mmCIF file of C-alpha atoms in Angstrom:
data_model
loop_
_atom_site.group_PDB
_atom_site.id
_atom_site.type_symbol
_atom_site.label_atom_id
_atom_site.label_comp_id
_atom_site.label_asym_id
_atom_site.label_seq_id
_atom_site.Cartn_x
_atom_site.Cartn_y
_atom_site.Cartn_z
ATOM 1 C CA MET G 272 107.030 94.051 123.071
ATOM 2 C CA ASP G 273 104.168 95.111 125.276
ATOM 3 C CA SER G 274 104.775 98.538 126.693
ATOM 4 C CA ALA G 275 103.911 100.119 130.063
ATOM 5 C CA THR G 276 102.363 102.983 128.120
ATOM 6 C CA SER G 277 99.594 100.801 126.673
ATOM 7 C CA ASP G 278 96.143 101.522 128.124
ATOM 8 C CA THR G 279 94.225 98.716 126.432
ATOM 9 C CA ARG G 280 92.636 97.122 129.509
ATOM 10 C CA THR G 281 89.808 94.583 129.825
ATOM 11 C CA PRO G 282 87.062 95.727 132.239
ATOM 12 C CA LEU G 283 86.786 93.475 135.320
ATOM 13 C CA GLY G 284 83.688 91.985 136.824
ATOM 14 C CA ALA G 285 82.584 92.763 140.374
ATOM 15 C CA SER G 286 81.869 89.168 141.456
ATOM 16 C CA ALA G 287 85.382 88.284 142.735
ATOM 17 C CA ASP G 288 85.410 87.679 146.474
ATOM 18 C CA ASN G 289 88.923 86.367 147.149
ATOM 19 C CA GLY G 290 91.762 88.870 146.914
ATOM 20 C CA LEU G 291 95.381 87.799 146.962
ATOM 21 C CA LYS G 292 97.999 90.412 147.783
ATOM 22 C CA ILE G 293 101.469 90.690 146.297
ATOM 23 C CA VAL G 294 103.973 93.481 146.980
ATOM 24 C CA VAL G 295 106.680 94.670 144.624
ATOM 25 C CA VAL G 296 109.591 96.107 146.543
ATOM 26 C CA GLY G 297 113.119 97.230 145.732
ATOM 27 C CA GLY G 298 115.462 100.151 145.594
ATOM 28 C CA PHE G 299 114.802 103.664 144.362
ATOM 29 C CA GLY G 300 114.304 103.706 140.623
ATOM 30 C CA ALA G 301 114.331 99.872 140.236
ATOM 31 C CA GLY G 302 111.141 99.887 138.120
ATOM 32 C CA LYS G 303 108.408 99.012 140.608
ATOM 33 C CA THR G 304 105.873 101.495 139.315
ATOM 34 C CA THR G 305 106.653 100.437 135.751
ATOM 35 C CA MET G 306 106.051 96.753 136.570
ATOM 36 C CA VAL G 307 102.696 97.421 138.283
ATOM 37 C CA ARG G 308 101.648 99.670 135.385
ATOM 38 C CA SER G 309 102.648 97.194 132.692
ATOM 39 C CA VAL G 310 100.893 94.127 134.150
ATOM 40 C CA SER G 311 97.737 95.590 135.698
ATOM 41 C CA GLU G 312 94.467 94.939 133.994
ATOM 42 C CA ILE G 313 92.984 98.181 135.264
ATOM 43 C CA ARG G 314 94.398 101.661 135.010
ATOM 44 C CA PRO G 315 96.778 101.526 137.984
ATOM 45 C CA LEU G 316 96.556 103.849 140.946
ATOM 46 C CA ASN G 317 99.865 105.533 141.580
ATOM 47 C CA THR G 318 101.180 108.259 143.845
ATOM 48 C CA GLU G 319 103.965 109.578 141.701
ATOM 49 C CA GLU G 320 105.110 113.130 142.299
ATOM 50 C CA THR G 321 107.583 115.227 140.371
ATOM 51 C CA MET G 322 111.064 115.196 141.901
ATOM 52 C CA THR G 323 112.373 118.602 142.942
ATOM 53 C CA GLN G 324 115.706 119.987 144.061
ATOM 54 C CA ALA G 325 114.507 119.718 147.664
ATOM 55 C CA GLY G 326 114.766 115.915 147.391
ATOM 56 C CA GLU G 327 118.356 115.901 146.169
ATOM 57 C CA ALA G 328 119.611 116.227 149.725
ATOM 58 C CA VAL G 329 117.845 113.067 150.892
ATOM 59 C CA ASP G 330 117.482 110.819 147.830
ATOM 60 C CA ASP G 331 120.524 109.124 146.291
ATOM 61 C CA LEU G 332 120.249 109.798 142.578
ATOM 62 C CA SER G 333 123.408 107.980 141.500
ATOM 63 C CA GLY G 334 122.619 105.723 138.633
ATOM 64 C CA VAL G 335 119.106 107.182 138.119
ATOM 65 C CA HIS G 336 119.861 110.753 137.054
ATOM 66 C CA GLY G 337 117.181 110.628 134.337
ATOM 67 C CA LYS G 338 114.424 109.940 136.854
ATOM 68 C CA THR G 339 111.954 112.821 137.114
ATOM 69 C CA SER G 340 109.184 111.435 139.311
ATOM 70 C CA THR G 341 108.926 109.114 142.288
ATOM 71 C CA THR G 342 106.371 107.157 144.286
ATOM 72 C CA VAL G 343 105.534 108.761 147.628
ATOM 73 C CA ALA G 344 102.994 106.211 149.007
ATOM 74 C CA PHE G 345 102.368 103.113 146.876
ATOM 75 C CA ASP G 346 101.216 101.870 143.473
ATOM 76 C CA PHE G 347 98.215 99.660 143.084
ATOM 77 C CA GLY G 348 97.139 97.320 140.284
ATOM 78 C CA ARG G 349 94.837 94.339 139.814
ATOM 79 C CA ILE G 350 94.840 91.094 137.801
ATOM 80 C CA THR G 351 91.957 88.646 137.422
ATOM 81 C CA LEU G 352 92.904 85.032 138.066
ATOM 82 C CA ASP G 353 89.387 83.581 137.567
ATOM 83 C CA SER G 354 85.782 84.532 138.292
ATOM 84 C CA ARG G 355 86.263 84.384 142.033
ATOM 85 C CA ASN G 356 89.908 85.296 142.554
ATOM 86 C CA VAL G 357 91.870 88.449 141.900
ATOM 87 C CA LEU G 358 95.486 89.434 142.496
ATOM 88 C CA TYR G 359 96.170 92.790 144.062
ATOM 89 C CA LEU G 360 99.554 94.323 143.337
ATOM 90 C CA PHE G 361 101.178 96.936 145.577
ATOM 91 C CA GLY G 362 104.337 98.714 144.554
ATOM 92 C CA ALA G 363 106.263 100.039 147.544
ATOM 93 C CA PRO G 364 108.204 103.324 147.482
ATOM 94 C CA GLY G 365 111.941 102.846 147.165
ATOM 95 C CA GLN G 366 113.479 105.779 149.047
ATOM 96 C CA GLU G 367 114.764 105.163 152.529
ATOM 97 C CA ARG G 368 112.590 107.936 153.941
ATOM 98 C CA PHE G 369 109.467 105.904 152.993
ATOM 99 C CA TRP G 370 110.638 102.499 154.284
ATOM 100 C CA PHE G 371 108.466 102.877 157.373
ATOM 101 C CA LEU G 372 105.489 102.143 155.077
ATOM 102 C CA TRP G 373 106.803 98.735 154.091
ATOM 103 C CA ASP G 374 105.911 96.796 157.258
ATOM 104 C CA ARG G 375 102.278 97.793 156.847
ATOM 105 C CA LEU G 376 102.282 96.886 153.159
ATOM 106 C CA PHE G 377 103.649 93.446 154.020
ATOM 107 C CA SER G 378 100.701 92.735 156.319
ATOM 108 C CA GLY G 379 98.506 90.048 154.802
ATOM 109 C CA THR G 380 100.837 89.613 151.812
ATOM 110 C CA LEU G 381 100.872 86.283 149.978
ATOM 111 C CA GLY G 382 104.383 86.959 148.666
ATOM 112 C CA ALA G 383 106.708 89.607 147.229
ATOM 113 C CA VAL G 384 108.866 90.403 144.262
ATOM 114 C CA VAL G 385 112.180 92.100 145.042
ATOM 115 C CA LEU G 386 113.013 94.104 141.955
ATOM 116 C CA VAL G 387 116.753 94.691 141.560
ATOM 117 C CA ASP G 388 118.688 97.233 139.533
ATOM 118 C CA THR G 389 122.127 95.605 139.224
ATOM 119 C CA ARG G 390 123.637 99.113 138.888
ATOM 120 C CA ARG G 391 122.546 99.764 142.509
ATOM 121 C CA ILE G 392 122.415 96.250 143.924
ATOM 122 C CA ASP G 393 123.058 97.378 147.505
ATOM 123 C CA ASP G 394 119.653 99.083 147.467
ATOM 124 C CA SER G 395 118.059 95.626 147.599
ATOM 125 C CA TRP G 396 119.458 94.647 150.978
ATOM 126 C CA TYR G 397 116.759 96.313 153.090
ATOM 127 C CA ALA G 398 113.886 94.735 151.122
ATOM 128 C CA ILE G 399 115.307 91.207 151.489
ATOM 129 C CA ASP G 400 116.010 91.752 155.200
ATOM 130 C CA ARG G 401 112.536 92.976 155.988
ATOM 131 C CA LEU G 402 110.824 90.173 154.031
ATOM 132 C CA GLU G 403 112.955 87.563 155.776
ATOM 133 C CA LYS G 404 112.052 89.049 159.181
ATOM 134 C CA HIS G 405 108.366 88.962 158.268
ATOM 135 C CA GLY G 406 108.667 85.406 156.971
ATOM 136 C CA THR G 407 107.179 86.521 153.658
ATOM 137 C CA PRO G 408 107.978 84.293 150.612
ATOM 138 C CA PHE G 409 109.697 86.240 147.879
ATOM 139 C CA ILE G 410 111.631 85.945 144.581
ATOM 140 C CA VAL G 411 114.249 88.285 143.136
ATOM 141 C CA ALA G 412 113.848 89.759 139.649
ATOM 142 C CA CYS G 413 116.667 91.727 137.996
ATOM 143 C CA ASN G 414 115.218 94.451 135.854
ATOM 144 C CA ASP G 415 117.100 94.895 132.568
ATOM 145 C CA PHE G 416 118.380 98.477 132.253
ATOM 146 C CA GLY G 417 120.795 97.576 129.442
ATOM 147 C CA GLY G 418 123.883 97.778 131.661
ATOM 148 C CA PRO G 419 126.628 95.172 132.169
ATOM 149 C CA ALA G 420 125.322 91.619 132.540
ATOM 150 C CA PHE G 421 126.102 89.655 135.685
ATOM 151 C CA ALA G 422 126.030 85.922 136.078
ATOM 152 C CA PRO G 423 123.285 84.587 138.401
ATOM 153 C CA GLU G 424 125.998 83.291 140.749
ATOM 154 C CA GLN G 425 127.454 86.783 141.061
ATOM 155 C CA ILE G 426 124.051 88.301 141.922
ATOM 156 C CA ARG G 427 123.276 85.560 144.407
ATOM 157 C CA GLU G 428 126.646 86.130 146.105
ATOM 158 C CA ALA G 429 126.178 89.874 146.159
ATOM 159 C CA LEU G 430 122.773 89.529 147.784
ATOM 160 C CA ASP G 431 123.728 86.581 149.973
ATOM 161 C CA LEU G 432 120.602 84.908 148.543
ATOM 162 C CA ASP G 433 119.332 81.587 149.827
ATOM 163 C CA PRO G 434 119.748 78.954 147.046
ATOM 164 C CA HIS G 435 116.034 78.094 147.328
ATOM 165 C CA VAL G 436 114.948 81.688 146.422
ATOM 166 C CA PRO G 437 114.243 81.937 142.658
ATOM 167 C CA LEU G 438 116.261 84.506 140.702
ATOM 168 C CA VAL G 439 114.987 85.665 137.329
ATOM 169 C CA THR G 440 115.610 88.482 134.856
ATOM 170 C CA CYS G 441 112.886 90.685 133.455
ATOM 171 C CA ASP G 442 111.937 93.782 131.546
ATOM 172 C CA ALA G 443 109.445 95.627 133.809
ATOM 173 C CA ARG G 444 108.119 97.539 130.792
ATOM 174 C CA SER G 445 106.856 94.336 129.230
ATOM 175 C CA ARG G 446 103.558 92.893 130.310
ATOM 176 C CA GLU G 447 104.542 89.353 129.298
ATOM 177 C CA SER G 448 107.862 89.593 131.119
ATOM 178 C CA SER G 449 106.187 90.940 134.269
ATOM 179 C CA LYS G 450 103.568 88.155 134.134
ATOM 180 C CA LEU G 451 106.342 85.578 134.045
ATOM 181 C CA VAL G 452 107.821 87.119 137.184
ATOM 182 C CA LEU G 453 104.469 86.829 138.973
ATOM 183 C CA ILE G 454 104.024 83.252 137.774
ATOM 184 C CA THR G 455 107.411 82.402 139.172
ATOM 185 C CA LEU G 456 106.432 83.871 142.514
ATOM 186 C CA VAL G 457 103.145 81.992 142.651
ATOM 187 C CA GLU G 458 104.884 78.697 141.751
ATOM 188 C CA HIS G 459 107.499 79.366 144.416
ATOM 189 C CA ILE G 460 104.791 79.926 147.023
ATOM 190 C CA GLN G 461 102.950 76.749 145.924
ATOM 191 C CA THR G 462 106.226 74.785 146.359
ATOM 192 C CA LEU G 463 106.773 76.206 149.830
ATOM 193 C CA TYR G 464 103.271 75.310 150.966
ATOM 194 C CA ALA G 465 103.544 71.834 149.475
ATOM 195 C CA ASP G 466 106.838 71.286 151.307
ATOM 196 C CA GLN G 467 105.282 72.451 154.567
ATOM 197 C CA ALA G 468 102.336 70.081 154.086
ATOM 198 C CA ARG G 469 104.658 67.145 153.508
ATOM 199 C CA ALA G 470 106.829 67.908 156.535
ATOM 200 C CA PRO G 471 106.196 65.533 159.459
ATOM 201 C CA ARG G 472 104.260 67.104 162.296
ATOM 202 C CA GLN G 473 105.764 67.075 165.764
ATOM 203 C CA GLU G 474 103.488 65.603 168.416
ATOM 204 C CA LEU G 475 103.058 67.440 171.683
ATOM 205 C CA VAL G 476 104.271 65.464 174.667
#
């Protein structure tokens, strides 16, 4: 399995002139930094800081007691699609005190991945709510932390997820698994745009 710790990256050319933006959002400790790190073709930019006792009063650590660092701004990675197009990945911070950054990160976004930790599924509500308010296409990816497995129907019900929103499982540490998540998102966006193009236009009276 490809690991997030691998630093074997292919240098990128400087000729690309069309950047497509995707945001990875989700609850605290859901694996957003890990996903950006695992799939990026460049050494990702991150703003991780060591967690201290001062943060215990404001950050809910239930279910993520082994976490020792946290994102305080955003993560950034890049993937080449072809010679003219690149995909920019932004990982949003998960703690509630940094949610004010999300609206700005969503600006100009092609689509989003909502990364879910099923041990803390309630943490996903805010991300889904904000994306729906922005009208941003998104999919939901359940990161495998080795806990109890839930049927897709249970997760959809818990998140009150629209039946047209794709739901997948992934291992954010794996480059191949993370790529499949992004492919699913791009295919979902293509389907949405195709449906909009086929929809009859209303004539102005």
